[in-house]
Amino acid sequence: MRALLEEARSVWRGRALVWLLARREIAARNAGSAAGWLWCYAQPLLMIAAYYLVFDVVFAMRLGSEAPTRAVGAFLVVGALPWMAFCDTVSRAMNSLIDAGTLLQRSPLPPVLFPVRSALASSMIYAPLLLVLALAYAPLHRFGLPLVALLPLVALQLVLSVLLGYLLAIFAAAMRDTLQVVAFLLSVGIFLSPVLFPTTMFPESWRWVLWLNPMSAPVVGYQTLLLQGQWPDWTVWAVTGGWTALLALALGQVIARSRDQLVDWL
């Protein structure tokens, strides 16, 4: 864990630079477009609107009585937005070291700054959207106290995404095939999570497979909070914390073993 603590200190010392780089990354994503940074928010918002329009308004589809809510569109929105945030953060953090390869070869900047920069840029887009989503559902539960659990849940998701993104960034630097493999896993991972269907609809004998997806527990937490207005079950925190601890241990080992070779791989 010593290597991971050193990386955390590097991020703290370079926090001003990370903030500046994150703002520049957001500006660069839609440079040259008339709407500019608004496009960053338009895509997930349009996706959410499409879910609601198609499943709740046009087809009026409903889930079973054991689901957190019967409206399919409302169910999809609560799970899909955190999933989109996770995929965007992980994929951009994974590519961050390769994109910054030339800069890292010419300067002594700590590599950790770049995955954190990409993760921060994604959180600057999706965190406000999650807040808006929470405010939209809060009146349904009379702004109950359990909604305060949203903050630690979002924070845990961010830490989980940063750890996984940085770990994959090192693997991608060593072996470019990582980019294609992870892109495929992210595209099919939504089917191995409770985003598209409640856990009760998954065969009970295979339900354990859902927990192999690190986002399954946070998604269940969001559904419990926003759809039912209740505190997430302790298993949500335990599984998410377990994934975070596991990724932290793996990342610490990988950083210690790749420190002298990382820049050469880039």
Short mmCIF file of C-alpha atoms in Angstrom, two decimals:
data_model
loop_
_atom_site.label_atom_id
_atom_site.label_comp_id
_atom_site.label_asym_id
_atom_site.label_seq_id
_atom_site.Cartn_x
_atom_site.Cartn_y
_atom_site.Cartn_z
CA MET A 1 0.00 0.00 0.00
CA ARG A 2 3.02 2.30 0.29
CA ALA A 3 3.09 2.84 -3.47
CA LEU A 4 -0.60 3.76 -3.48
CA LEU A 5 -0.11 6.24 -0.64
CA GLU A 6 2.72 7.89 -2.57
CA GLU A 7 0.41 8.23 -5.57
CA ALA A 8 -2.25 9.83 -3.37
CA ARG A 9 0.32 12.35 -2.08
CA SER A 10 1.31 13.16 -5.66
CA VAL A 11 -2.31 13.88 -6.52
CA TRP A 12 -2.69 16.12 -3.47
CA ARG A 13 0.47 18.07 -4.27
CA GLY A 14 -0.61 18.49 -7.89
CA ARG A 15 -4.29 19.12 -7.18
CA ALA A 16 -4.23 22.58 -8.80
CA LEU A 17 -2.70 21.15 -11.98
CA VAL A 18 -5.20 18.27 -12.00
CA TRP A 19 -8.08 20.72 -11.74
CA LEU A 20 -6.70 22.81 -14.60
CA LEU A 21 -6.11 19.76 -16.80
CA ALA A 22 -9.63 18.46 -16.10
CA ARG A 23 -11.19 21.75 -17.17
CA ARG A 24 -9.10 21.75 -20.34
CA GLU A 25 -10.11 18.18 -21.13
CA ILE A 26 -13.79 19.06 -20.92
CA ALA A 27 -13.21 22.07 -23.17
CA ALA A 28 -11.28 19.93 -25.65
CA ARG A 29 -13.99 17.26 -25.91
CA ASN A 30 -16.28 19.54 -27.90
CA ALA A 31 -13.86 22.12 -29.23
CA GLY A 32 -15.11 23.77 -32.39
CA SER A 33 -18.80 23.05 -31.76
CA ALA A 34 -21.33 25.85 -31.35
CA ALA A 35 -22.86 24.41 -28.17
CA GLY A 36 -19.45 23.66 -26.63
CA TRP A 37 -19.53 22.00 -23.19
CA LEU A 38 -23.32 21.68 -23.33
CA TRP A 39 -22.88 18.63 -25.55
CA CYS A 40 -21.25 16.82 -22.62
CA TYR A 41 -24.58 16.98 -20.79
CA ALA A 42 -26.83 16.64 -23.83
CA GLN A 43 -25.90 13.04 -24.68
CA PRO A 44 -26.75 11.42 -21.31
CA LEU A 45 -29.82 13.63 -20.93
CA LEU A 46 -31.13 12.64 -24.35
CA MET A 47 -30.50 8.98 -23.54
CA ILE A 48 -32.50 9.30 -20.32
CA ALA A 49 -35.31 11.10 -22.13
CA ALA A 50 -35.40 8.32 -24.75
CA TYR A 51 -35.71 5.63 -22.06
CA TYR A 52 -38.61 7.44 -20.43
CA LEU A 53 -40.38 8.25 -23.71
CA VAL A 54 -40.09 4.78 -25.25
CA PHE A 55 -40.72 2.54 -22.23
CA ASP A 56 -43.06 4.64 -20.07
CA VAL A 57 -44.96 6.84 -22.53
CA VAL A 58 -45.09 4.90 -25.81
CA PHE A 59 -45.16 1.26 -24.65
CA ALA A 60 -46.18 1.84 -21.02
CA MET A 61 -44.16 -1.22 -20.01
CA ARG A 62 -44.28 -2.38 -16.39
CA LEU A 63 -42.14 -4.63 -14.21
CA GLY A 64 -43.34 -7.22 -11.72
CA SER A 65 -44.43 -6.51 -8.17
CA GLU A 66 -41.03 -7.51 -6.76
CA ALA A 67 -39.19 -4.74 -8.65
CA PRO A 68 -38.30 -1.43 -6.90
CA THR A 69 -40.74 0.31 -9.24
CA ARG A 70 -43.15 -0.94 -11.88
CA ALA A 71 -42.36 1.74 -14.50
CA VAL A 72 -39.65 0.36 -16.78
CA GLY A 73 -38.41 3.77 -17.93
CA ALA A 74 -38.01 5.08 -14.39
CA PHE A 75 -36.15 1.90 -13.44
CA LEU A 76 -33.77 2.16 -16.42
CA VAL A 77 -32.98 5.83 -15.82
CA VAL A 78 -31.85 5.30 -12.22
CA GLY A 79 -29.47 2.50 -13.18
CA ALA A 80 -28.33 3.71 -16.60
CA LEU A 81 -27.03 7.13 -15.53
CA PRO A 82 -24.56 5.76 -12.93
CA TRP A 83 -23.55 3.05 -15.42
CA MET A 84 -22.83 5.66 -18.11
CA ALA A 85 -20.77 7.63 -15.59
CA PHE A 86 -18.80 4.50 -14.69
CA CYS A 87 -18.10 3.56 -18.32
CA ASP A 88 -17.07 7.10 -19.27
CA THR A 89 -14.74 7.44 -16.28
CA VAL A 90 -13.08 4.04 -16.67
CA SER A 91 -12.63 4.24 -20.45
CA ARG A 92 -11.18 7.76 -20.41
CA ALA A 93 -8.90 7.02 -17.45
CA MET A 94 -7.73 3.84 -19.20
CA ASN A 95 -6.67 5.84 -22.27
CA SER A 96 -5.18 8.74 -20.32
CA LEU A 97 -1.60 7.46 -20.01
CA ILE A 98 -1.35 6.55 -23.69
CA ASP A 99 -2.73 9.95 -24.68
CA ALA A 100 -0.19 11.68 -22.40
CA GLY A 101 2.72 9.46 -23.43
CA THR A 102 4.73 12.17 -25.19
CA LEU A 103 4.28 14.60 -22.30
CA LEU A 104 5.31 11.99 -19.72
CA GLN A 105 8.46 11.17 -21.70
CA ARG A 106 9.50 14.82 -21.74
CA SER A 107 8.57 15.87 -18.19
CA PRO A 108 8.82 14.38 -14.69
CA LEU A 109 5.10 14.68 -14.00
CA PRO A 110 3.63 11.82 -11.92
CA PRO A 111 1.61 9.52 -14.25
CA VAL A 112 -1.20 9.27 -11.70
CA LEU A 113 -2.24 12.85 -12.46
CA PHE A 114 -3.61 11.90 -15.86
CA PRO A 115 -6.05 9.11 -14.90
CA VAL A 116 -7.24 11.30 -12.02
CA ARG A 117 -7.65 14.22 -14.43
CA SER A 118 -9.85 12.15 -16.75
CA ALA A 119 -11.89 10.80 -13.84
CA LEU A 120 -12.38 14.30 -12.45
CA ALA A 121 -13.48 15.59 -15.86
CA SER A 122 -16.09 12.83 -16.12
CA SER A 123 -17.32 13.47 -12.57
CA MET A 124 -17.75 17.18 -13.39
CA ILE A 125 -20.23 16.08 -16.06
CA TYR A 126 -22.09 13.22 -14.39
CA ALA A 127 -22.14 14.34 -10.74
CA PRO A 128 -24.49 17.29 -11.50
CA LEU A 129 -26.70 14.95 -13.54
CA LEU A 130 -26.92 12.50 -10.63
CA LEU A 131 -27.82 15.41 -8.36
CA VAL A 132 -30.60 16.50 -10.71
CA LEU A 133 -31.85 12.90 -10.84
CA ALA A 134 -31.90 12.75 -7.04
CA LEU A 135 -33.81 16.04 -6.82
CA ALA A 136 -36.34 14.71 -9.33
CA TYR A 137 -37.08 11.64 -7.20
CA ALA A 138 -36.72 13.27 -3.77
CA PRO A 139 -40.28 14.74 -3.66
CA LEU A 140 -41.69 11.23 -4.15
CA HIS A 141 -40.16 10.28 -0.79
CA ARG A 142 -40.77 13.66 0.92
CA PHE A 143 -37.02 14.41 0.94
CA GLY A 144 -36.47 11.59 3.44
CA LEU A 145 -33.27 11.21 5.43
CA PRO A 146 -32.02 8.14 3.49
CA LEU A 147 -31.30 10.42 0.51
CA VAL A 148 -28.17 11.69 2.29
CA ALA A 149 -26.63 8.28 1.54
CA LEU A 150 -26.38 9.42 -2.07
CA LEU A 151 -23.22 11.43 -1.32
CA PRO A 152 -21.09 8.57 0.06
CA LEU A 153 -22.45 6.28 -2.66
CA VAL A 154 -21.33 8.69 -5.41
CA ALA A 155 -17.97 9.15 -3.67
CA LEU A 156 -17.45 5.38 -3.48
CA GLN A 157 -18.30 5.00 -7.15
CA LEU A 158 -15.78 7.71 -8.04
CA VAL A 159 -13.01 6.06 -6.00
CA LEU A 160 -13.87 2.67 -7.50
CA SER A 161 -13.76 4.11 -11.03
CA VAL A 162 -10.44 5.89 -10.48
CA LEU A 163 -8.77 2.77 -9.08
CA LEU A 164 -10.03 0.57 -11.90
CA GLY A 165 -9.26 3.18 -14.57
CA TYR A 166 -5.69 3.71 -13.35
CA LEU A 167 -5.09 -0.04 -13.11
CA LEU A 168 -6.34 -0.55 -16.67
CA ALA A 169 -4.29 2.44 -17.87
CA ILE A 170 -1.10 0.71 -16.73
CA PHE A 171 -2.19 -2.55 -18.37
CA ALA A 172 -3.03 -0.65 -21.57
CA ALA A 173 0.41 0.98 -21.58
CA ALA A 174 2.04 -2.46 -21.33
CA MET A 175 -0.35 -4.21 -23.74
CA ARG A 176 -2.59 -2.27 -26.12
CA ASP A 177 -4.96 -5.21 -26.46
CA THR A 178 -6.36 -4.13 -23.10
CA LEU A 179 -8.21 -1.28 -24.81
CA GLN A 180 -10.22 -3.61 -27.07
CA VAL A 181 -10.92 -6.17 -24.35
CA VAL A 182 -12.17 -3.59 -21.84
CA ALA A 183 -14.26 -1.79 -24.48
CA PHE A 184 -16.04 -5.10 -25.18
CA LEU A 185 -16.52 -5.85 -21.46
CA LEU A 186 -18.01 -2.41 -20.84
CA SER A 187 -20.41 -2.85 -23.76
CA VAL A 188 -21.73 -6.20 -22.48
CA GLY A 189 -21.32 -5.46 -18.77
CA ILE A 190 -24.68 -3.72 -18.64
CA PHE A 191 -26.33 -7.12 -19.25
CA LEU A 192 -24.52 -8.55 -16.21
CA SER A 193 -25.81 -5.88 -13.86
CA PRO A 194 -29.22 -4.86 -12.49
CA VAL A 195 -29.40 -1.85 -14.82
CA LEU A 196 -31.82 -3.36 -17.35
CA PHE A 197 -33.71 -5.63 -14.97
CA PRO A 198 -34.08 -6.08 -11.21
CA THR A 199 -32.01 -8.76 -9.51
CA THR A 200 -35.19 -10.74 -8.78
CA MET A 201 -35.63 -11.40 -12.53
CA PHE A 202 -32.18 -13.03 -12.78
CA PRO A 203 -32.11 -16.83 -12.20
CA GLU A 204 -31.46 -17.32 -8.50
CA SER A 205 -28.82 -19.99 -9.05
CA TRP A 206 -26.84 -17.56 -11.25
CA ARG A 207 -27.52 -14.39 -9.29
CA TRP A 208 -23.99 -14.43 -7.85
CA VAL A 209 -22.69 -13.60 -11.35
CA LEU A 210 -24.13 -10.09 -11.02
CA TRP A 211 -21.76 -9.34 -8.14
CA LEU A 212 -18.77 -10.00 -10.39
CA ASN A 213 -19.62 -6.64 -11.95
CA PRO A 214 -18.19 -3.92 -9.66
CA MET A 215 -21.10 -1.60 -10.50
CA SER A 216 -23.89 -3.99 -9.53
CA ALA A 217 -23.84 -3.04 -5.85
CA PRO A 218 -23.81 0.76 -6.44
CA VAL A 219 -26.66 0.42 -8.97
CA VAL A 220 -28.74 -1.49 -6.42
CA GLY A 221 -27.93 1.27 -3.93
CA TYR A 222 -29.16 4.00 -6.28
CA GLN A 223 -32.34 2.05 -6.98
CA THR A 224 -33.03 1.57 -3.29
CA LEU A 225 -32.45 5.24 -2.54
CA LEU A 226 -34.23 6.90 -5.44
CA LEU A 227 -36.98 4.43 -6.28
CA GLN A 228 -37.89 3.27 -2.77
CA GLY A 229 -36.59 6.09 -0.57
CA GLN A 230 -34.85 3.62 1.73
CA TRP A 231 -31.33 3.14 3.08
CA PRO A 232 -29.26 0.80 0.88
CA ASP A 233 -28.80 -2.65 2.37
CA TRP A 234 -25.50 -3.36 4.13
CA THR A 235 -24.55 -5.71 1.29
CA VAL A 236 -24.37 -2.71 -1.06
CA TRP A 237 -21.73 -1.06 1.11
CA ALA A 238 -19.91 -4.33 1.83
CA VAL A 239 -19.65 -5.41 -1.81
CA THR A 240 -18.68 -1.93 -3.03
CA GLY A 241 -16.13 -1.59 -0.24
CA GLY A 242 -14.78 -5.06 -1.02
CA TRP A 243 -14.30 -4.20 -4.69
CA THR A 244 -12.62 -0.92 -3.73
CA ALA A 245 -10.21 -2.65 -1.33
CA LEU A 246 -9.42 -5.37 -3.87
CA LEU A 247 -8.67 -2.85 -6.63
CA ALA A 248 -6.57 -0.74 -4.25
CA LEU A 249 -4.42 -3.75 -3.33
CA ALA A 250 -4.02 -4.79 -6.97
CA LEU A 251 -3.19 -1.25 -8.06
CA GLY A 252 -0.59 -0.84 -5.33
CA GLN A 253 1.18 -4.01 -6.48
CA VAL A 254 1.03 -3.05 -10.15
CA ILE A 255 2.35 0.47 -9.49
CA ALA A 256 5.29 -0.84 -7.48
CA ARG A 257 6.26 -3.32 -10.20
CA SER A 258 5.77 -1.02 -13.21
CA ARG A 259 7.17 2.25 -11.88
CA ASP A 260 10.54 1.96 -13.69
CA GLN A 261 9.08 0.70 -16.96
CA LEU A 262 5.86 2.66 -17.39
CA VAL A 263 7.27 5.60 -19.34
CA ASP A 264 9.20 3.26 -21.64
CA TRP A 265 5.98 1.39 -22.46
CA LEU A 266 4.39 4.66 -23.54
#
